[in-house]
Coordinates of C-alpha atoms in Angstrom, one line a residue:
Chain A
X1 CA 110.5 85.2 185.5
X2 CA 111.2 87.2 188.3
X3 CA 113.1 90.7 187.6
X4 CA 115.2 91.9 190.2
X5 CA 116.0 95.3 191.1
X6 CA 118.0 94.9 194.5
X7 CA 121.5 93.7 195.6
X8 CA 119.9 92.4 198.7
X9 CA 117.0 91.1 197.2
X10 CA 119.4 89.1 193.8
X11 CA 121.6 87.8 197.0
X12 CA 118.8 86.7 199.0
X13 CA 117.3 84.5 196.0
X14 CA 119.9 83.0 195.1
X15 CA 122.1 82.3 198.1
X16 CA 118.3 80.0 198.7
X17 CA 118.7 78.9 195.6
X18 CA 122.6 77.1 196.4
X19 CA 121.6 76.0 199.5
X20 CA 119.1 74.4 198.3
X21 CA 121.6 73.1 195.7
X22 CA 121.2 74.8 193.0
X23 CA 123.4 75.3 189.9
X24 CA 123.1 79.2 189.1
X25 CA 124.0 80.3 185.9
X26 CA 124.5 84.0 184.9
X27 CA 124.7 86.0 181.7
X28 CA 126.2 89.2 182.5
X29 CA 125.1 92.4 179.7
X30 CA 124.8 96.0 179.3
X31 CA 121.3 94.9 177.5
X32 CA 120.0 95.6 174.0
X33 CA 119.8 92.1 173.7
X34 CA 120.5 90.4 169.9
X35 CA 121.4 86.7 168.7
X36 CA 124.8 86.6 170.1
X37 CA 123.4 87.5 174.3
X38 CA 121.0 84.5 173.0
X39 CA 123.4 81.9 172.5
X40 CA 125.1 82.5 175.9
X41 CA 121.2 82.4 177.3
X42 CA 120.8 79.7 175.9
X43 CA 124.0 77.9 177.5
X44 CA 123.2 78.8 180.3
X45 CA 120.3 77.8 180.4
X46 CA 120.5 73.9 179.4
X47 CA 124.1 74.0 181.7
X48 CA 122.2 74.8 185.2
X49 CA 119.3 74.5 187.6
X50 CA 119.0 78.9 188.4
X51 CA 119.8 81.2 184.8
X52 CA 120.2 84.9 186.0
X53 CA 121.1 87.5 183.5
X54 CA 121.8 91.0 184.0
X55 CA 121.3 94.0 182.4
X56 CA 123.3 97.7 183.1
X57 CA 124.9 99.1 181.3
X58 CA 127.7 100.3 183.9
X59 CA 128.8 104.2 183.8
X60 CA 132.3 102.7 184.4
X61 CA 133.5 101.3 181.7
X62 CA 132.1 104.2 179.1
X63 CA 134.8 107.5 178.8
X64 CA 134.1 110.9 179.2
X65 CA 133.0 111.3 174.9
X66 CA 132.3 107.8 174.4
X67 CA 128.2 106.4 174.0
X68 CA 127.0 106.1 177.7
X69 CA 124.1 108.4 176.5
X70 CA 123.2 106.8 173.7
X71 CA 123.8 103.1 174.4
X72 CA 121.0 101.5 172.9
X73 CA 118.6 101.0 176.9
X74 CA 116.0 99.1 175.8
X75 CA 114.8 97.1 178.9
X76 CA 110.6 95.8 177.7
X77 CA 112.2 93.9 174.8
X78 CA 114.9 92.8 177.2
X79 CA 112.3 91.3 178.8
X80 CA 110.0 89.4 176.5
X81 CA 113.0 87.9 175.2
X82 CA 114.7 86.7 178.6
X83 CA 111.6 85.3 178.8
X84 CA 111.4 83.0 176.2
X85 CA 114.7 82.4 176.5
X86 CA 113.7 80.9 180.3
X87 CA 115.8 83.2 182.2
X88 CA 114.6 82.9 186.1
X89 CA 116.3 85.8 187.0
X90 CA 116.6 89.3 185.3
X91 CA 118.9 91.4 187.5
X92 CA 118.5 95.3 186.9
X93 CA 119.8 97.2 189.1
X94 CA 119.7 101.3 188.7
X95 CA 123.7 102.9 188.4
X96 CA 122.6 104.1 192.6
X97 CA 121.8 100.4 193.9
X98 CA 125.4 99.6 192.0
X99 CA 127.6 102.8 192.5
X100 CA 126.5 104.6 195.6
X101 CA 127.3 107.9 197.2
X102 CA 131.1 107.8 198.3
X103 CA 131.8 104.7 195.9
X104 CA 135.3 103.7 196.4
X105 CA 136.6 100.9 194.8
X106 CA 138.2 99.0 191.9
X107 CA 139.1 95.7 190.7
X108 CA 142.2 96.6 188.0
X109 CA 144.0 93.9 185.7
X110 CA 147.1 95.1 185.3
X111 CA 149.5 94.0 181.5
X112 CA 146.6 92.6 179.5
X113 CA 144.9 95.9 179.8
X114 CA 146.8 98.3 177.8
X115 CA 146.7 97.5 174.8
X116 CA 143.6 96.9 172.0
X117 CA 140.8 98.3 173.4
X118 CA 142.7 99.5 177.0
X119 CA 145.0 101.4 175.3
X120 CA 141.8 102.8 172.5
X121 CA 139.1 103.5 176.1
X122 CA 141.7 104.4 178.9
X123 CA 140.5 102.8 182.1
X124 CA 138.0 100.9 180.3
X125 CA 138.2 97.8 182.0
X126 CA 138.8 98.9 185.6
X127 CA 135.0 99.5 184.5
X128 CA 134.0 96.0 183.3
X129 CA 136.4 94.2 186.0
X130 CA 134.8 96.2 189.1
X131 CA 131.3 95.5 187.0
X132 CA 131.5 92.3 186.5
X133 CA 133.2 91.3 190.0
X134 CA 130.1 93.2 191.9
X135 CA 128.2 90.8 190.6
X136 CA 130.4 88.0 191.0
X137 CA 129.3 89.0 194.5
X138 CA 126.1 89.4 193.8
X139 CA 124.8 86.7 192.5
X140 CA 127.3 84.5 193.4
X141 CA 127.4 82.0 190.1
X142 CA 128.3 78.8 188.8
X143 CA 129.2 78.9 185.6
X144 CA 129.7 83.0 183.9
X145 CA 129.4 82.9 179.7
X146 CA 130.7 85.6 178.4
X147 CA 131.4 85.9 174.4
X148 CA 133.9 85.4 172.2
X149 CA 133.0 88.5 170.2
X150 CA 134.9 90.5 173.2
X151 CA 138.3 89.1 173.2
X152 CA 140.3 91.2 175.3
X153 CA 136.7 91.4 178.1
X154 CA 137.0 87.3 177.7
X155 CA 140.5 86.8 178.6
X156 CA 140.9 90.2 181.0
X157 CA 137.6 88.7 183.1
X158 CA 139.1 85.1 182.6
X159 CA 141.9 86.4 185.0
X160 CA 140.2 88.3 186.9
X161 CA 138.2 85.7 188.2
X162 CA 141.5 82.8 188.0
X163 CA 143.3 85.5 190.6
X164 CA 141.3 86.7 193.3
X165 CA 140.1 83.4 193.1
X166 CA 136.4 83.9 192.4
X167 CA 135.0 80.3 192.9
X168 CA 133.0 80.4 189.4
X169 CA 134.2 78.6 186.3
X170 CA 134.4 80.9 182.3
X171 CA 132.8 79.6 179.3
X172 CA 133.4 81.4 176.4
X173 CA 131.6 81.5 174.0
X174 CA 131.5 81.6 170.2
X175 CA 131.5 84.8 168.3
X176 CA 127.8 84.8 166.3
X177 CA 126.9 86.7 163.8
X178 CA 125.0 88.5 161.0
X179 CA 123.9 86.6 157.2
X180 CA 126.7 89.0 155.9
X181 CA 129.5 88.6 158.7
X182 CA 129.3 91.1 161.0
X183 CA 130.1 90.3 164.4
X184 CA 126.7 91.1 166.6
X185 CA 126.5 93.7 168.5
X186 CA 123.8 96.6 170.0
X187 CA 126.2 98.7 168.6
X188 CA 125.3 97.9 164.8
X189 CA 121.5 99.9 164.9
X190 CA 123.8 103.0 165.8
X191 CA 125.2 101.9 161.5
X192 CA 123.3 103.8 158.3
X193 CA 122.3 101.3 155.6
X194 CA 125.9 102.1 153.5
X195 CA 127.6 101.9 156.6
X196 CA 126.0 98.8 158.2
X197 CA 126.8 97.2 154.0
X198 CA 130.0 98.5 153.9
X199 CA 130.7 96.3 157.5
X200 CA 130.9 93.3 156.6
X201 CA 134.3 94.0 155.1
X202 CA 136.2 93.1 158.7
X203 CA 135.0 89.4 159.3
X204 CA 136.0 88.9 155.9
X205 CA 139.7 90.5 156.1
X206 CA 139.7 88.7 159.0
X207 CA 139.4 84.6 157.3
X208 CA 141.8 86.0 154.1
X209 CA 144.4 86.8 157.5
X210 CA 143.3 83.3 159.0
X211 CA 144.1 82.4 155.6
X212 CA 146.8 84.3 155.1
X213 CA 148.3 82.3 158.5
X214 CA 147.5 78.6 157.2
X215 CA 149.1 78.9 153.8
X216 CA 152.7 79.9 156.1
X217 CA 152.6 83.7 156.5
X218 CA 153.2 84.4 160.9
X219 CA 154.8 88.0 160.4
X220 CA 151.8 89.8 162.5
X221 CA 152.6 93.1 161.0
X222 CA 152.3 91.2 156.8
X223 CA 148.9 89.8 158.7
X224 CA 147.9 93.3 160.1
X225 CA 148.6 94.6 156.8
X226 CA 146.7 92.6 154.2
X227 CA 143.7 93.0 157.5
X228 CA 144.4 96.9 156.6
X229 CA 144.6 96.7 153.0
X230 CA 141.1 94.8 152.3
X231 CA 139.1 97.4 154.6
X232 CA 141.2 100.0 152.9
X233 CA 139.9 98.9 149.4
X234 CA 136.6 97.9 150.8
X235 CA 134.9 100.7 153.1
X236 CA 135.4 104.2 154.4
X237 CA 136.8 102.0 158.3
X238 CA 139.3 104.0 160.2
X239 CA 141.0 101.6 161.4
X240 CA 141.8 102.1 165.3
X241 CA 143.7 99.1 165.6
X242 CA 144.9 95.4 164.5
X243 CA 146.9 93.4 166.6
X244 CA 147.8 89.6 166.5
X245 CA 148.6 88.4 170.3
X246 CA 148.5 85.8 172.5
X247 CA 144.9 84.2 173.1
X248 CA 146.2 83.8 177.1
X249 CA 148.1 87.7 178.0
X250 CA 146.5 89.3 175.6
X251 CA 150.5 90.4 174.7
X252 CA 150.8 91.3 170.8
X253 CA 152.9 88.9 168.9
X254 CA 155.7 89.4 166.1
X255 CA 155.6 86.1 164.7
X256 CA 151.9 84.6 165.4
X257 CA 152.2 81.1 167.2
X258 CA 150.5 79.4 169.3
X259 CA 146.9 80.2 170.2
X260 CA 146.6 84.0 168.7
X261 CA 143.6 86.0 168.4
X262 CA 143.9 88.8 165.5
X263 CA 142.0 91.1 166.3
X264 CA 140.5 94.8 165.0
X265 CA 138.6 97.7 166.3
X266 CA 137.4 100.0 163.1
X267 CA 135.2 103.0 163.2
X268 CA 132.1 103.5 160.7
X269 CA 131.2 107.1 161.2
X270 CA 130.4 107.6 164.6
X271 CA 130.7 103.4 165.4
X272 CA 133.4 101.5 166.8
X273 CA 133.6 97.9 166.0
X274 CA 135.4 95.1 167.2
X275 CA 136.1 91.6 166.4
X276 CA 138.5 89.1 166.2
X277 CA 139.5 85.9 165.3
X278 CA 141.1 82.8 166.0
X279 CA 144.3 80.9 164.8
X280 CA 146.1 78.3 165.9
X281 CA 149.8 77.6 164.4
Chain B
X1 CA 141.5 71.1 212.9
X2 CA 142.9 70.1 209.9
X3 CA 145.8 73.3 208.5
X4 CA 144.4 73.9 204.6
X5 CA 147.3 75.1 202.1
X6 CA 145.1 74.6 198.8
X7 CA 142.8 77.0 197.5
X8 CA 141.3 74.2 196.3
X9 CA 140.7 72.6 199.4
X10 CA 139.8 74.8 201.2
X11 CA 136.6 77.1 198.8
X12 CA 136.1 72.5 198.5
X13 CA 135.3 72.4 202.6
X14 CA 133.8 75.4 203.3
X15 CA 131.1 75.4 200.4
X16 CA 130.3 71.6 202.5
X17 CA 129.8 73.8 205.6
X18 CA 127.7 76.0 204.0
X19 CA 125.4 73.6 202.0
X20 CA 125.1 71.8 205.2
X21 CA 124.1 75.1 206.9
X22 CA 126.8 75.9 208.4
X23 CA 127.6 79.9 209.7
X24 CA 131.6 80.3 208.5
X25 CA 133.8 82.9 210.2
X26 CA 136.9 83.4 209.3
X27 CA 140.7 85.9 211.5
X28 CA 142.7 86.6 208.4
X29 CA 146.6 86.9 210.1
X30 CA 149.6 87.7 209.7
X31 CA 150.5 85.2 212.2
X32 CA 152.8 85.4 215.1
X33 CA 149.8 85.2 216.9
X34 CA 148.9 86.8 220.3
X35 CA 146.0 88.3 223.1
X36 CA 144.5 90.9 220.4
X37 CA 144.1 88.1 217.3
X38 CA 142.8 85.4 220.7
X39 CA 140.3 88.1 221.2
X40 CA 139.1 87.8 217.7
X41 CA 139.5 83.6 217.6
X42 CA 137.5 83.3 220.5
X43 CA 134.4 85.9 219.3
X44 CA 135.4 83.6 215.6
X45 CA 133.7 80.9 217.7
X46 CA 131.4 81.9 219.6
X47 CA 129.1 83.9 216.7
X48 CA 130.1 80.6 214.6
X49 CA 129.5 76.5 213.3
X50 CA 133.1 76.7 211.6
X51 CA 135.9 78.6 213.3
X52 CA 138.4 79.9 209.8
X53 CA 141.2 81.3 211.0
X54 CA 144.0 82.4 207.5
X55 CA 147.6 82.9 208.7
X56 CA 149.5 84.3 205.5
X57 CA 152.1 87.2 205.5
X58 CA 151.1 88.9 202.5
X59 CA 154.5 90.1 200.7
X60 CA 152.5 92.5 198.0
X61 CA 151.1 95.2 201.4
X62 CA 155.3 95.5 202.3
X63 CA 157.6 98.5 201.0
X64 CA 161.3 97.6 199.5
X65 CA 162.5 98.1 201.7
X66 CA 159.6 97.2 205.1
X67 CA 160.6 93.6 207.4
X68 CA 158.6 91.3 204.6
X69 CA 161.3 89.6 205.2
X70 CA 161.8 89.2 209.3
X71 CA 158.3 89.3 209.8
X72 CA 157.8 87.2 212.7
X73 CA 156.9 83.8 211.4
X74 CA 156.3 80.8 213.5
X75 CA 153.7 77.9 212.5
X76 CA 153.8 75.6 215.1
X77 CA 153.6 78.3 217.6
X78 CA 150.2 79.9 215.9
X79 CA 148.6 76.2 215.5
X80 CA 148.5 75.3 219.0
X81 CA 147.4 78.4 220.3
X82 CA 144.6 77.8 216.9
X83 CA 143.8 74.7 218.4
X84 CA 143.2 75.4 222.1
X85 CA 141.1 78.4 220.9
X86 CA 139.4 75.4 219.0
X87 CA 139.2 76.6 215.4
X88 CA 138.7 73.9 213.4
X89 CA 140.5 74.9 210.3
X90 CA 143.8 77.1 209.8
X91 CA 144.9 77.8 206.7
X92 CA 148.5 78.5 205.6
X93 CA 149.2 79.2 201.7
X94 CA 152.0 80.0 200.4
X95 CA 152.8 82.8 198.2
X96 CA 153.5 80.8 195.6
X97 CA 149.5 79.4 195.9
X98 CA 148.7 82.8 196.4
X99 CA 150.6 85.0 193.9
X100 CA 151.2 82.7 190.7
X101 CA 153.5 83.6 188.4
X102 CA 152.0 86.0 186.3
X103 CA 149.1 87.7 188.9
X104 CA 148.1 91.3 187.7
X105 CA 144.8 91.6 189.2
X106 CA 144.6 94.0 192.9
X107 CA 142.0 95.7 194.0
X108 CA 142.2 99.5 195.5
X109 CA 140.1 101.2 197.4
X110 CA 140.8 105.6 197.0
X111 CA 141.0 108.8 198.3
X112 CA 140.9 106.5 202.1
X113 CA 144.5 104.8 202.0
X114 CA 145.7 107.8 200.8
X115 CA 146.2 109.5 204.3
X116 CA 148.0 107.9 208.0
X117 CA 149.6 104.8 207.1
X118 CA 148.4 104.9 203.3
X119 CA 150.8 108.1 203.2
X120 CA 153.3 106.3 204.8
X121 CA 153.7 102.6 203.3
X122 CA 152.6 103.9 199.4
X123 CA 151.3 100.6 198.3
X124 CA 150.3 99.1 201.4
X125 CA 146.8 98.6 201.1
X126 CA 146.4 98.0 197.7
X127 CA 148.7 94.6 199.1
X128 CA 146.2 94.3 202.2
X129 CA 142.5 94.9 199.5
X130 CA 143.7 92.4 196.3
X131 CA 145.2 90.5 200.0
X132 CA 141.4 90.0 201.5
X133 CA 139.9 90.2 199.0
X134 CA 141.1 87.2 197.2
X135 CA 140.6 85.3 201.5
X136 CA 137.2 86.4 201.0
X137 CA 136.7 84.5 197.7
X138 CA 138.4 81.2 199.3
X139 CA 137.3 81.2 202.4
X140 CA 133.7 82.8 200.8
X141 CA 133.0 83.5 205.3
X142 CA 129.3 84.6 206.7
X143 CA 131.2 86.5 208.8
X144 CA 134.8 88.5 208.3
X145 CA 135.9 90.0 212.1
X146 CA 138.8 92.8 212.1
X147 CA 140.7 94.9 214.9
X148 CA 140.8 98.4 215.5
X149 CA 143.6 98.7 216.4
X150 CA 144.6 98.9 212.6
X151 CA 141.8 101.2 212.1
X152 CA 142.6 102.5 208.8
X153 CA 142.6 99.1 207.9
X154 CA 139.1 97.9 209.1
X155 CA 137.7 100.9 207.2
X156 CA 139.4 100.2 204.0
X157 CA 138.1 96.9 204.5
X158 CA 134.7 97.8 205.3
X159 CA 134.3 100.2 202.5
X160 CA 135.8 97.6 200.0
X161 CA 133.1 94.8 201.4
X162 CA 130.6 97.1 201.2
X163 CA 131.4 98.2 197.2
X164 CA 132.4 95.7 195.9
X165 CA 129.1 93.4 197.9
X166 CA 131.1 90.9 198.9
X167 CA 128.5 88.7 200.5
X168 CA 129.9 89.2 204.2
X169 CA 129.6 91.3 207.5
X170 CA 132.9 92.4 208.7
X171 CA 133.1 92.8 212.4
X172 CA 135.6 95.4 214.1
X173 CA 137.2 94.1 217.4
X174 CA 138.5 96.7 220.5
X175 CA 142.2 96.9 220.6
X176 CA 143.8 94.7 223.7
X177 CA 146.4 96.2 225.3
X178 CA 149.5 95.4 227.4
X179 CA 149.3 96.4 231.4
X180 CA 150.9 99.2 230.4
X181 CA 148.9 99.9 227.8
X182 CA 150.4 99.2 224.7
X183 CA 148.4 98.3 221.6
X184 CA 149.8 94.3 220.4
X185 CA 151.2 93.8 217.7
X186 CA 153.2 90.6 216.2
X187 CA 155.9 93.4 215.8
X188 CA 156.6 94.3 219.5
X189 CA 158.7 91.9 219.5
X190 CA 161.2 93.7 218.3
X191 CA 161.6 96.0 220.4
X192 CA 164.7 96.3 222.6
X193 CA 163.6 96.2 226.9
X194 CA 164.3 100.2 226.6
X195 CA 162.0 100.6 223.9
X196 CA 159.4 98.4 225.1
X197 CA 158.8 100.7 228.1
X198 CA 159.2 103.9 225.9
X199 CA 156.0 102.8 223.8
X200 CA 153.7 102.5 227.0
X201 CA 154.1 107.0 226.3
X202 CA 151.4 106.1 223.0
X203 CA 148.1 105.1 224.7
X204 CA 148.7 107.5 227.5
X205 CA 148.9 110.1 225.5
X206 CA 145.8 109.2 223.8
X207 CA 143.9 108.4 226.5
X208 CA 144.9 112.9 227.0
X209 CA 143.4 113.1 224.0
X210 CA 140.4 111.8 225.0
X211 CA 140.1 113.9 227.7
X212 CA 141.1 116.5 225.9
X213 CA 138.4 116.2 224.1
X214 CA 136.1 114.8 226.2
X215 CA 137.0 118.8 228.0
X216 CA 136.2 120.2 224.7
X217 CA 139.6 120.3 222.8
X218 CA 138.1 120.7 219.1
X219 CA 141.0 121.3 217.7
X220 CA 142.4 118.5 214.9
X221 CA 146.0 120.5 214.9
X222 CA 145.6 121.1 219.4
X223 CA 144.7 117.1 220.2
X224 CA 147.9 116.8 217.7
X225 CA 150.1 118.7 219.4
X226 CA 149.5 117.6 222.9
X227 CA 150.2 113.9 221.2
X228 CA 153.6 114.8 219.6
X229 CA 154.9 116.8 223.3
X230 CA 153.4 114.5 225.6
X231 CA 155.4 111.6 223.0
X232 CA 159.1 113.7 222.8
X233 CA 159.0 114.3 226.3
X234 CA 158.5 110.7 227.6
X235 CA 159.9 108.9 225.3
X236 CA 162.5 108.5 221.7
X237 CA 160.3 108.2 219.2
X238 CA 160.1 109.5 216.6
X239 CA 156.7 110.0 215.2
X240 CA 155.4 109.5 211.3
X241 CA 152.5 111.2 211.8
X242 CA 149.6 112.3 214.7
X243 CA 146.1 112.7 212.6
X244 CA 142.3 112.8 214.0
X245 CA 140.4 111.4 211.1
X246 CA 137.0 110.6 210.4
X247 CA 136.7 107.1 211.2
X248 CA 134.5 105.9 208.4
X249 CA 135.6 108.1 205.0
X250 CA 139.8 108.2 206.8
X251 CA 139.6 111.8 205.8
X252 CA 141.8 114.6 208.6
X253 CA 139.1 116.6 210.1
X254 CA 140.1 120.1 211.3
X255 CA 138.1 119.8 213.7
X256 CA 137.0 116.7 216.4
X257 CA 133.0 115.9 215.5
X258 CA 130.8 113.0 215.0
X259 CA 132.5 109.2 215.3
X260 CA 136.4 110.7 215.0
X261 CA 139.6 108.4 215.2
X262 CA 142.8 109.9 216.8
X263 CA 146.0 108.2 215.3
X264 CA 149.3 107.5 215.3
X265 CA 152.5 106.2 214.4
X266 CA 155.5 106.7 215.5
X267 CA 158.7 105.0 215.2
X268 CA 160.6 103.4 218.6
X269 CA 164.9 103.2 216.4
X270 CA 164.0 100.8 213.1
X271 CA 160.4 99.8 214.8
X272 CA 157.1 101.3 213.3
X273 CA 154.5 101.1 216.3
X274 CA 150.6 102.2 215.5
X275 CA 147.9 103.2 217.5
X276 CA 144.7 104.6 217.7
X277 CA 141.6 105.7 220.4
X278 CA 138.4 106.2 219.0
X279 CA 136.3 109.9 220.3
X280 CA 132.6 110.9 219.9
X281 CA 131.0 114.6 220.9

């Protein structure tokens, strides 16, 4: 496995690979890799000739009071995991390499970014779309792999790729969960043991909501209310949002219909966790 | 020459050409081709294996009260000219092909777009960077050719390409002028004969300004004042702006130093013309 830190080198290596007919797969991450990332890397490895992983904690997607400084960085462990998963190139640019002095250009997806995490984290998705747009131009993959855990991010990036005609296919892979159902996240390690145990309520509540929809409940407010009260009963979590949204547009629905994402963000202490479940009516 | 209207076909053709090692050059235009465009096409033809021209009158770069509806469209003449200049592919997408229903994504370059034409035409450069970003993903050229006549546009697009790491080299080609010095523009044809004659004052005034700088005048206000009074004396033009700006950042300068662009926009009747000249101290 090759570790690349320069954009120019990365572009040169991929351009050579593509000229020799290789299919390039790409998994963008912020590192602190867990089994969720691992599932993306495995699919990427299986489906492509060249498997590229990027690790970049992107300052532009963190708000002023957010956890950019303390976000876990463990390049050494990540490198071991990447090697084990047979990644060909691990791209690890510095902040200065990605955003040199005088940087001025941003990509934004409108409307879809106004709700859910976009409301709680103003500017977050502008940072995400900008950095992924850059990475697509640097890695020029044939296929981009994203996780369903970040449902809004996946929908926004799919839309960006389509709207801006990036010549890439986007694959969204299922959320990988701990034994108790908690969605894998690099932020789970912030949780002290008590909150960690409590956090399993999120997936229990989401599954209960899915059963409610299956049983004929179509009211978004009703579904959200059920989730809210279960989380309140079984944990100390403080709710940021619970929303039922259209899976493609990420716009809130009054009544659940078609492919719908039930999404939530909940604070446990100083840690904000997100999760979601897809339902189809 | 092949005329292509579908994005998918365009991407397929270029991807084939690139896989067989061809170097791709690209000239994006809004059509109504004149000798300025012709000079870009010639250089593109000379320097590449595959020469691609796009013609797309981009609604997103026109303001509400601007000339989108009446902007000249002459695909038939443009096609003849393109053939003559040995263009390989003329890409002519429809508005619906470029902006299908539900379109939501925009590229913006900050700061550089706040002055000059950006001040007079709010939203204009957001439309320009978005459409050129899309075209770069559709045509994936090795080299992009732009005209110096649109100095701010060229600087903004250069910055966008660099900031977002588009794997493309940007070449900015000199302004081509009519015999009396008027910069070639598709909008010149809007001018009735009297205004057309008067409009030659713009380049006379810019050359005089350049002589002033060469003679040691470094005051932007002084230079702009000289241009303003010459245009006032010799024409009925109404000045939108006259500015001395840094050639890379497009930020206004109080004193002229380094590579500077003296740029202006002037109304003749209902037609807004722009021109500029580069000076070096």
